[in-house]
mmCIF file of C-alpha atoms in Angstrom:
data_model
loop_
_atom_site.group_PDB
_atom_site.id
_atom_site.type_symbol
_atom_site.label_atom_id
_atom_site.label_comp_id
_atom_site.label_asym_id
_atom_site.label_seq_id
_atom_site.Cartn_x
_atom_site.Cartn_y
_atom_site.Cartn_z
ATOM 1 C CA MET A 7 0.000 0.000 0.000
ATOM 2 C CA LYS A 8 1.324 3.408 -0.938
ATOM 3 C CA PHE A 9 0.271 6.818 0.198
ATOM 4 C CA LYS A 10 1.038 9.972 -1.676
ATOM 5 C CA ALA A 11 0.301 13.499 -0.473
ATOM 6 C CA LYS A 12 0.731 16.751 -2.259
ATOM 7 C CA ILE A 13 0.882 20.121 -0.525
ATOM 8 C CA LEU A 14 -0.738 22.787 -2.613
ATOM 9 C CA ASN A 15 0.581 26.339 -2.324
ATOM 10 C CA GLN A 16 3.740 25.229 -0.544
ATOM 11 C CA ASP A 17 5.268 28.707 -0.570
ATOM 12 C CA SER A 18 2.231 30.203 1.101
ATOM 13 C CA PHE A 19 2.112 27.371 3.642
ATOM 14 C CA PHE A 20 5.764 27.744 4.640
ATOM 15 C CA LYS A 21 5.504 31.536 4.841
ATOM 16 C CA ARG A 22 2.541 31.202 7.229
ATOM 17 C CA LEU A 23 4.453 28.630 9.253
ATOM 18 C CA GLU A 24 7.470 30.959 9.470
ATOM 19 C CA ARG A 25 5.265 33.846 10.636
ATOM 20 C CA LYS A 26 3.841 31.652 13.390
ATOM 21 C CA GLU A 27 7.329 30.625 14.441
ATOM 22 C CA ASN A 28 8.518 34.249 14.520
ATOM 23 C CA ALA A 29 5.478 35.299 16.548
ATOM 24 C CA ALA A 30 6.075 32.469 19.048
ATOM 25 C CA ILE A 31 9.742 33.409 19.429
ATOM 26 C CA ALA A 32 8.891 37.099 19.910
ATOM 27 C CA GLY A 33 6.319 36.188 22.562
ATOM 28 C CA MET A 34 8.750 33.919 24.381
ATOM 29 C CA ASN A 35 11.406 36.648 24.268
ATOM 30 C CA ARG A 36 8.910 38.999 25.937
ATOM 31 C CA SER A 37 8.315 36.295 28.549
ATOM 32 C CA VAL A 38 12.044 36.128 29.315
ATOM 33 C CA GLU A 39 12.221 39.920 29.581
ATOM 34 C CA MET A 40 9.190 40.196 31.865
ATOM 35 C CA SER A 41 10.259 37.296 34.064
ATOM 36 C CA THR A 42 13.754 38.724 34.441
ATOM 37 C CA LEU A 43 12.305 42.072 35.518
ATOM 38 C CA ASN A 44 9.909 40.343 37.941
ATOM 39 C CA ILE A 45 12.767 38.376 39.520
ATOM 40 C CA TYR A 46 14.835 41.563 39.787
ATOM 41 C CA ASN A 47 11.996 43.484 41.465
ATOM 42 C CA ASP A 48 11.046 40.640 43.808
ATOM 43 C CA ALA A 49 14.664 40.150 44.922
ATOM 44 C CA ILE A 50 14.961 43.841 45.827
ATOM 45 C CA ARG A 51 11.556 43.904 47.537
ATOM 46 C CA SER A 52 12.436 40.861 49.647
ATOM 47 C CA ILE A 53 15.522 42.598 51.048
ATOM 48 C CA HIS A 54 13.656 45.823 51.855
ATOM 49 C CA ALA A 55 10.688 43.977 53.383
ATOM 50 C CA HIS A 56 12.441 42.981 56.653
ATOM 51 C CA LEU A 57 10.468 39.736 56.741
ATOM 52 C CA SER A 58 12.054 38.410 59.920
ATOM 53 C CA LYS A 59 14.029 39.509 62.940
ATOM 54 C CA GLY A 60 17.023 37.615 64.219
ATOM 55 C CA GLU A 61 19.870 38.718 66.429
ATOM 56 C CA THR A 62 20.855 42.371 66.781
ATOM 57 C CA TYR A 63 24.471 43.383 66.276
ATOM 58 C CA GLY A 64 24.939 47.048 67.172
ATOM 59 C CA LYS A 65 22.485 48.912 64.933
ATOM 60 C CA HIS A 66 21.841 45.950 62.627
ATOM 61 C CA THR A 67 19.125 43.377 63.217
ATOM 62 C CA ALA A 68 19.896 40.331 61.125
ATOM 63 C CA SER A 69 17.165 38.296 59.519
ATOM 64 C CA ARG A 70 16.575 34.739 60.644
ATOM 65 C CA GLU A 71 18.215 31.893 58.808
ATOM 66 C CA GLY A 72 16.357 31.017 55.617
ATOM 67 C CA PHE A 73 14.802 34.488 55.211
ATOM 68 C CA PRO A 74 16.058 37.277 52.936
ATOM 69 C CA PRO A 75 18.633 39.544 54.550
ATOM 70 C CA ASN A 76 17.411 42.703 56.248
ATOM 71 C CA SER A 77 18.607 45.954 54.714
ATOM 72 C CA ASP A 78 20.287 48.708 56.704
ATOM 73 C CA THR A 79 22.074 50.806 54.102
ATOM 74 C CA GLY A 80 20.488 49.444 50.924
ATOM 75 C CA THR A 81 23.888 48.542 49.480
ATOM 76 C CA LEU A 82 22.953 44.990 48.485
ATOM 77 C CA ALA A 83 19.524 45.923 47.111
ATOM 78 C CA ASN A 84 21.027 48.845 45.168
ATOM 79 C CA SER A 85 23.713 46.599 43.687
ATOM 80 C CA ILE A 86 21.244 44.140 42.148
ATOM 81 C CA GLN A 87 21.195 44.445 38.387
ATOM 82 C CA PHE A 88 19.660 42.712 35.421
ATOM 83 C CA GLU A 89 20.761 42.344 31.836
ATOM 84 C CA PHE A 90 19.857 40.450 28.709
ATOM 85 C CA ASP A 91 22.137 38.532 26.413
ATOM 86 C CA ARG A 92 20.562 38.346 22.974
ATOM 87 C CA SER A 93 21.624 36.447 19.909
ATOM 88 C CA GLU A 94 19.782 35.446 16.763
ATOM 89 C CA THR A 95 18.726 32.175 18.372
ATOM 90 C CA GLU A 96 18.154 32.965 22.046
ATOM 91 C CA ILE A 97 17.670 35.493 24.801
ATOM 92 C CA VAL A 98 18.977 34.976 28.317
ATOM 93 C CA GLY A 99 18.056 37.125 31.306
ATOM 94 C CA TYR A 100 20.496 37.595 34.177
ATOM 95 C CA VAL A 101 19.794 38.956 37.657
ATOM 96 C CA GLY A 102 22.437 39.295 40.340
ATOM 97 C CA THR A 103 24.983 41.381 42.165
ATOM 98 C CA ASN A 104 28.729 41.774 41.936
ATOM 99 C CA LEU A 105 29.006 42.096 45.730
ATOM 100 C CA LYS A 106 30.665 39.053 47.288
ATOM 101 C CA TYR A 107 28.556 39.256 50.420
ATOM 102 C CA GLY A 108 25.422 38.923 48.264
ATOM 103 C CA LEU A 109 26.636 35.438 47.344
ATOM 104 C CA ASN A 110 27.603 34.759 50.964
ATOM 105 C CA LEU A 111 24.129 35.711 52.159
ATOM 106 C CA GLU A 112 22.402 33.717 49.397
ATOM 107 C CA PHE A 113 24.210 30.430 50.099
ATOM 108 C CA GLY A 114 25.738 30.965 53.525
ATOM 109 C CA THR A 115 29.314 30.450 54.658
ATOM 110 C CA SER A 116 30.981 28.514 57.449
ATOM 111 C CA THR A 117 29.972 31.329 59.834
ATOM 112 C CA ILE A 118 26.796 32.734 58.227
ATOM 113 C CA LYS A 119 23.622 30.725 57.712
ATOM 114 C CA PRO A 120 21.934 31.206 54.301
ATOM 115 C CA ARG A 121 19.636 34.177 53.865
ATOM 116 C CA PRO A 122 18.477 33.630 50.290
ATOM 117 C CA TRP A 123 17.177 36.618 48.362
ATOM 118 C CA LEU A 124 17.567 35.601 44.708
ATOM 119 C CA ARG A 125 16.512 31.945 44.552
ATOM 120 C CA PRO A 126 13.128 32.636 46.199
ATOM 121 C CA ALA A 127 12.504 35.412 43.659
ATOM 122 C CA PHE A 128 13.301 32.954 40.862
ATOM 123 C CA GLU A 129 11.083 30.239 42.344
ATOM 124 C CA LYS A 130 8.218 32.710 42.787
ATOM 125 C CA ASN A 131 8.323 33.591 39.079
ATOM 126 C CA LYS A 132 9.186 30.246 37.511
ATOM 127 C CA GLU A 133 5.628 28.993 36.928
ATOM 128 C CA LYS A 134 4.476 32.394 35.630
ATOM 129 C CA PHE A 135 7.321 32.246 33.108
ATOM 130 C CA TYR A 136 6.329 28.759 31.890
ATOM 131 C CA LYS A 137 2.690 29.800 31.541
ATOM 132 C CA SER A 138 3.660 32.987 29.723
ATOM 133 C CA CYS A 139 5.726 30.996 27.206
ATOM 134 C CA GLU A 140 2.874 28.543 26.727
ATOM 135 C CA GLN A 141 0.442 31.408 26.102
ATOM 136 C CA ALA A 142 2.850 33.003 23.620
ATOM 137 C CA ILE A 143 3.041 29.778 21.627
ATOM 138 C CA LYS A 144 -0.727 29.232 21.679
ATOM 139 C CA LYS A 145 -1.338 32.826 20.596
ATOM 140 C CA ALA A 146 1.154 32.503 17.728
ATOM 141 C CA LEU A 147 -0.444 29.280 16.502
ATOM 142 C CA LYS A 148 -3.904 30.908 16.413
ATOM 143 C CA LYS A 149 -2.751 33.659 14.044
#
């Protein structure tokens, strides 16, 4: 048994398919941009929120282990930056700080228990990002 299929108007078909692909990619790029900004904003908010009170050292009241660090001077929160790395095939969003103690607070050290501020912001936004990408693809396929 043989089966033969012929696609009529191939050029038109492939042009439509390419437009859908481009629309999906553009929508997913917007999802990366929005999610990166959300992570950036949530990380900063978590530090300024003073969500917990731990021990007091002079004028500083540390947060409890497992909670975002409390801000006194705003140095860490003000150092948080975001950027995008774009190429023809992908977009990557970065959020972070160049301050060493930001890393020490995030993961802890031998003398400091972790006070994560970036990973919770990522986790909070992860599902929204997946749903946003899914919606972008569905929207592109409907066009």
